[in-house]
GROMACS .gro file of C-alpha atoms in nm:
model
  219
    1UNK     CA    1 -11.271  -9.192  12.461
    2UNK     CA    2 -11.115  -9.337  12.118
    3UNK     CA    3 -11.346  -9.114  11.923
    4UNK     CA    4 -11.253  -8.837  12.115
    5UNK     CA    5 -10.894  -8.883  12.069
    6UNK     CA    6 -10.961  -8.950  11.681
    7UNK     CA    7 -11.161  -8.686  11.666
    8UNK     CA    8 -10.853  -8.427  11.831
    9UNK     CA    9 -10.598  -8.622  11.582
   10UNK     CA   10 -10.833  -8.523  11.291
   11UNK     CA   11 -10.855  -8.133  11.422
   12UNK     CA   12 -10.491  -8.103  11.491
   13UNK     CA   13 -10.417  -8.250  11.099
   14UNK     CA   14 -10.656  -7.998  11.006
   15UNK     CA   15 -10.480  -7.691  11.175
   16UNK     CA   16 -10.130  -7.764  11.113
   17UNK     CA   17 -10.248  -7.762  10.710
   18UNK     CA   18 -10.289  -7.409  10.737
   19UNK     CA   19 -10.045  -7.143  10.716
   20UNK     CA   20 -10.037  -6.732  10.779
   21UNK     CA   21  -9.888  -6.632  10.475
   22UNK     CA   22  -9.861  -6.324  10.647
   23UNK     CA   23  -9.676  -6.323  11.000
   24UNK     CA   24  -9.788  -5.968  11.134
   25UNK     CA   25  -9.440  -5.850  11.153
   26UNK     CA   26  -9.288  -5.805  10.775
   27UNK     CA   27  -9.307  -5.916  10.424
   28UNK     CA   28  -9.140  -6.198  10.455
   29UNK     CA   29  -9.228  -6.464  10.203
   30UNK     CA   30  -9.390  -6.205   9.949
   31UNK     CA   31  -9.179  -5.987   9.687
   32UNK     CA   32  -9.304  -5.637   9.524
   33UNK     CA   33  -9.372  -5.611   9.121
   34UNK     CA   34  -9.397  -5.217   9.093
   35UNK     CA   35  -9.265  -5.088   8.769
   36UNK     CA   36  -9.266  -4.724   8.867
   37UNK     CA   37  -9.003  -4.826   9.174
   38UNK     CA   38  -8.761  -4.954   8.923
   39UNK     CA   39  -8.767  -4.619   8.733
   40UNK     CA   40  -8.760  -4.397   9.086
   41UNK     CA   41  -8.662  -4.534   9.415
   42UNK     CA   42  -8.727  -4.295   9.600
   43UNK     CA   43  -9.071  -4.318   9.561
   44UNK     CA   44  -9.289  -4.440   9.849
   45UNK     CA   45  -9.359  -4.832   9.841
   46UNK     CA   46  -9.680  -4.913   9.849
   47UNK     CA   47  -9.718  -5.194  10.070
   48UNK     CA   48  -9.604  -5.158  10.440
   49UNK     CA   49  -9.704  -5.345  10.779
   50UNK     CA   50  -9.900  -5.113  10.988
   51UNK     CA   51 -10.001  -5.222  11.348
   52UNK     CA   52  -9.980  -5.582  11.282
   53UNK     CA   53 -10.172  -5.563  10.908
   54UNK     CA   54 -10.086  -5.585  10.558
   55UNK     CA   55 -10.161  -5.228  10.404
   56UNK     CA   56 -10.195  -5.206  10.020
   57UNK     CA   57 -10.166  -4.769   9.994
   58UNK     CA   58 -10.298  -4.830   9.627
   59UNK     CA   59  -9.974  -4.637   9.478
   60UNK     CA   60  -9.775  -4.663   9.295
   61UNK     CA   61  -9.959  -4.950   9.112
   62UNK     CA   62  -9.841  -5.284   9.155
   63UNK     CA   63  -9.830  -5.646   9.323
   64UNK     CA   64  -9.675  -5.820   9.599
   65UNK     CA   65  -9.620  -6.169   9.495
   66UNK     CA   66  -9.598  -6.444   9.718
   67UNK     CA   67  -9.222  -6.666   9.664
   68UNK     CA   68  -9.382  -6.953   9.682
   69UNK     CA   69  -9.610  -7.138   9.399
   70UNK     CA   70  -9.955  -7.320   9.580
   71UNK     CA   71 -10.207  -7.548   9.415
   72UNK     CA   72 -10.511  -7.709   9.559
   73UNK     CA   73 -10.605  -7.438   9.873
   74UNK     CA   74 -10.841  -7.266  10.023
   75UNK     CA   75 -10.747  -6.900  10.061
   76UNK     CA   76 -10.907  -6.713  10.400
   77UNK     CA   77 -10.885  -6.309  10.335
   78UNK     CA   78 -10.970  -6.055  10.612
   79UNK     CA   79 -10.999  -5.707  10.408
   80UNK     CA   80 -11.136  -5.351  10.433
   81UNK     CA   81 -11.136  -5.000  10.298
   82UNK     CA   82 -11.052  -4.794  10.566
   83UNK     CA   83 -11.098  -4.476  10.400
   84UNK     CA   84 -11.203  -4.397  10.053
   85UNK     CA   85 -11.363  -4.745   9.856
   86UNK     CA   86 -11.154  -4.831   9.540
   87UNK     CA   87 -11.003  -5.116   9.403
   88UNK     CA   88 -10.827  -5.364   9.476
   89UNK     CA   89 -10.794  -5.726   9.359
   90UNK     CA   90 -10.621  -6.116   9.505
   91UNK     CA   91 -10.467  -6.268   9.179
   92UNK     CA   92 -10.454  -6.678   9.213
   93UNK     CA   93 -10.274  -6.894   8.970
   94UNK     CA   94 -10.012  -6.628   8.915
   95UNK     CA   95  -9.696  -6.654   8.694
   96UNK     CA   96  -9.491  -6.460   8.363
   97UNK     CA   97  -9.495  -6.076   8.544
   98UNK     CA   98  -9.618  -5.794   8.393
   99UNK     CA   99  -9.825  -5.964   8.137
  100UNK     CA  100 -10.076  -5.706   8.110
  101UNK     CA  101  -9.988  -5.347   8.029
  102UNK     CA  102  -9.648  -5.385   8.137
  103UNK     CA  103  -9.783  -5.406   8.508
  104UNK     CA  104 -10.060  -5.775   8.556
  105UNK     CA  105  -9.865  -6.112   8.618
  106UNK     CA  106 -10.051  -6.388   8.398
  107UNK     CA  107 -10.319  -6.503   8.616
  108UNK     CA  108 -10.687  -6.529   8.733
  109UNK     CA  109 -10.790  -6.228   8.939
  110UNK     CA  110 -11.041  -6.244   9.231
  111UNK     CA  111 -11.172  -5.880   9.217
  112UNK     CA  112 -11.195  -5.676   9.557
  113UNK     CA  113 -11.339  -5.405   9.454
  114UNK     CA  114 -11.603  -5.184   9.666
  115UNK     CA  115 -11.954  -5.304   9.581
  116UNK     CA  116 -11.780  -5.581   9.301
  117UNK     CA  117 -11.626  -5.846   9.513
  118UNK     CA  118 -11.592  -6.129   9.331
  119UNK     CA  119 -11.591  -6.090   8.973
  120UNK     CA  120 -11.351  -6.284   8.765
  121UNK     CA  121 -11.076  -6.099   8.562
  122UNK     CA  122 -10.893  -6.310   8.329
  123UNK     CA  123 -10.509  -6.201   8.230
  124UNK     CA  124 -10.348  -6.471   7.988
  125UNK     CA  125 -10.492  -6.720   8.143
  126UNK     CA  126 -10.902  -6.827   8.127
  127UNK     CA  127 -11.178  -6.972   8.300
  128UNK     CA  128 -11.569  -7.079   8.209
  129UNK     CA  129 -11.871  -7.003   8.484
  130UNK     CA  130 -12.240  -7.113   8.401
  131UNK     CA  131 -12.457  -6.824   8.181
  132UNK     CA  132 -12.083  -6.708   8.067
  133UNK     CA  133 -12.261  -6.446   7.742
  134UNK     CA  134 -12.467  -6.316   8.041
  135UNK     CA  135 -12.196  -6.262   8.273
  136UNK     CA  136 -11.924  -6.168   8.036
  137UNK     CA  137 -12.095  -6.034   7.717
  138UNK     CA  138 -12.117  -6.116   7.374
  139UNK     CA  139 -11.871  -6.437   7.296
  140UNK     CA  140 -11.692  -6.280   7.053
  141UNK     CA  141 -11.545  -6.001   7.237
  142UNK     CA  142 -11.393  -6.285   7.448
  143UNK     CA  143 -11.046  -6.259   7.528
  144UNK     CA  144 -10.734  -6.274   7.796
  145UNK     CA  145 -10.529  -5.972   7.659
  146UNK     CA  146 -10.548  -5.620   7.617
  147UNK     CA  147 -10.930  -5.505   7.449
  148UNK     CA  148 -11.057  -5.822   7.531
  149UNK     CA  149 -11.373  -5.924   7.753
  150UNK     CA  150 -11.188  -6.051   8.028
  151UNK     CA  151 -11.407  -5.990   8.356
  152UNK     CA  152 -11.653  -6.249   8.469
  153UNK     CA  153 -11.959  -6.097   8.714
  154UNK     CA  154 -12.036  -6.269   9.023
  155UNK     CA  155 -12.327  -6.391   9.126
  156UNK     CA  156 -12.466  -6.192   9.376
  157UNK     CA  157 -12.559  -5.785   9.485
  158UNK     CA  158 -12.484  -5.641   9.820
  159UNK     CA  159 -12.247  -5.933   9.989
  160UNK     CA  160 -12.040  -5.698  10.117
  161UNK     CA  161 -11.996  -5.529  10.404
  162UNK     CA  162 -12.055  -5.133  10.471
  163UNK     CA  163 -11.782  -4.940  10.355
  164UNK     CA  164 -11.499  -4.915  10.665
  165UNK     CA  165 -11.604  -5.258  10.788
  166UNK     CA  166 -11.431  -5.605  10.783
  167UNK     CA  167 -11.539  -5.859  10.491
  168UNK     CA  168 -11.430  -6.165  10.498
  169UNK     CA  169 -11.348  -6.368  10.172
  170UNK     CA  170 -11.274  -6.713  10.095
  171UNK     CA  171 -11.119  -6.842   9.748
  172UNK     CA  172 -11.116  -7.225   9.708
  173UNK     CA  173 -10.871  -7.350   9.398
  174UNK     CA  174 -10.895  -7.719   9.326
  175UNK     CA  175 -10.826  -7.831   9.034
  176UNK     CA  176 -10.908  -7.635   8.757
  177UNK     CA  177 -11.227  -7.473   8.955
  178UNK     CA  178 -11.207  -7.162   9.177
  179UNK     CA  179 -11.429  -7.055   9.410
  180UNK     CA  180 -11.500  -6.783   9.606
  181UNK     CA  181 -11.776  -6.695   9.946
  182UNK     CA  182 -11.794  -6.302  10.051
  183UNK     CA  183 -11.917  -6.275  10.385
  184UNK     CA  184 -12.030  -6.668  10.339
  185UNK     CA  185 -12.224  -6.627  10.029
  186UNK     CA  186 -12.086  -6.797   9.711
  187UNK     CA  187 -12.045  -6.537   9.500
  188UNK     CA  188 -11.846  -6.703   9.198
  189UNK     CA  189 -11.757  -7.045   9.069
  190UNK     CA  190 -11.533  -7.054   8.784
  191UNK     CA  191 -11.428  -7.420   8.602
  192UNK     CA  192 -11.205  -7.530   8.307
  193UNK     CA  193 -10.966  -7.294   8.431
  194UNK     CA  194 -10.645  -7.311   8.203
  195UNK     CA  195 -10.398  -7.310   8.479
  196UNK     CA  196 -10.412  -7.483   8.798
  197UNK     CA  197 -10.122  -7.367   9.066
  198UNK     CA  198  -9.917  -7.075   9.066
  199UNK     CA  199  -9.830  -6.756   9.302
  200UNK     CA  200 -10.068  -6.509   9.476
  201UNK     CA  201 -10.031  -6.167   9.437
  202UNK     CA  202 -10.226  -5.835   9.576
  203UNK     CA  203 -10.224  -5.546   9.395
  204UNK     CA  204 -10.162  -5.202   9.487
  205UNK     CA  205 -10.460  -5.039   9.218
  206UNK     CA  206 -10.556  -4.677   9.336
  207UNK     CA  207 -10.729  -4.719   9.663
  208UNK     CA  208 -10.570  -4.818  10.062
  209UNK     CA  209 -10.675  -5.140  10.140
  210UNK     CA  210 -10.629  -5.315  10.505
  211UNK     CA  211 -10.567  -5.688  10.522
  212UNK     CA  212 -10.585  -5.838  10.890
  213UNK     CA  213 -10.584  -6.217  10.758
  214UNK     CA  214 -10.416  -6.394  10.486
  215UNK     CA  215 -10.478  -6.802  10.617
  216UNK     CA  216 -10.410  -7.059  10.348
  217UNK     CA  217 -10.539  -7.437  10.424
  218UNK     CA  218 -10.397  -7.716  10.197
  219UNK     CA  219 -10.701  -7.901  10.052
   0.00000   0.00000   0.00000
């Protein structure tokens, strides 16, 4: 009976850790970065709630940005191209806005793209994986800024699901390492990172995406 009861105690800690960073109803707690809104209002925005999900339309280009900073988490992501594949991307570790050609927030991305999930981009900020030449090319083309060699490959071919179906994702920061499981195979493990907390952003980058779960977990 005690163990039982520790046991619940221990679940219970465990659930109330984690947190819907999206409610299913609005964007409340996130904030858009779309340059092309700031010239012209009246264009379209591109991320909307649609029948209780998070829709990234892919234009005009941009981010939503969560308000709040996070360190130490494990990220749970519930995406899918409904339509035509593209790309798409969940930046961790985000901060200074429009870094990047005047549109990326400093930041390590976690690449979403069809048939790429999981590769490492690096904007101003950097991180090390093992065989880093053979996964990011020649070491002096190595960079965080414009021209540079700043994506990372992952680790693994055909983790993700057929085009129009759900794929699940997981990104584990701690520390300075991230980590990230498509469809529960690791498919990237990044250490040495140079910045450890920060916001998370999605990007609106060409292509509608669907996002059905956005479950953080304190670790």
């Amino acid at each position: 009976m005690k163990f039982h009861f520790t046991f619940l105690i221990f679940l219970l800690a465990f659930e109330s850790s984690a947190q819907n960073l999206f409610n299913g109803k609005d964007l409340g707690g996130w904030y858009m970065d779309v340059p092309e809104l700031e010239k012209d209002s009246s264009l379209r925005k591109p991320f909307i709630v649609r029948e209780g999900m998070l829709v990234s339309l892919g234009t005009p280009l941009g981010h939503l940005i969560t308000e709040k900073e996070f360190e130490n988490y494990r990220l749970e992501v519930e995406y899918r191209f409904p339509a035509e594949p593209g790309n798409c991307g969940v930046l961790v570790h985000a901060s200074s806005p429009r870094f990047l050609y005047d549109m990326f927030p400093k930041s390590i991305e976690v690449q979403m793209m069809h048939e790429n999930a999981g590769d490492f981009w690096v904007i101003g900020e950097d991180i090390k994986v093992a065989d880093m030449e053979a996964r990011r090319g020649p070491k002096e083309n190595w960079g965080v800024t414009e021209g540079k060699g700043r994506r990372i490959l992952n680790l693994t071919d055909g983790s993700e699901k057929p085009l129009g179906e759900w794929n699940h994702m997981v990104i584990e920061c701690k520390g300075d390492e991230v980590k990230v499981w498509v469809n529960g195979d690791l498919v990237n493990h990044g250490f040495g990172a140079t910045v450890t907390k920060g916001k998370i952003a999605i990007q609106a980058e060409g292509a509608e995406v669907e996002f059905r779960k956005l479950e953080l977990t304190k670790l």
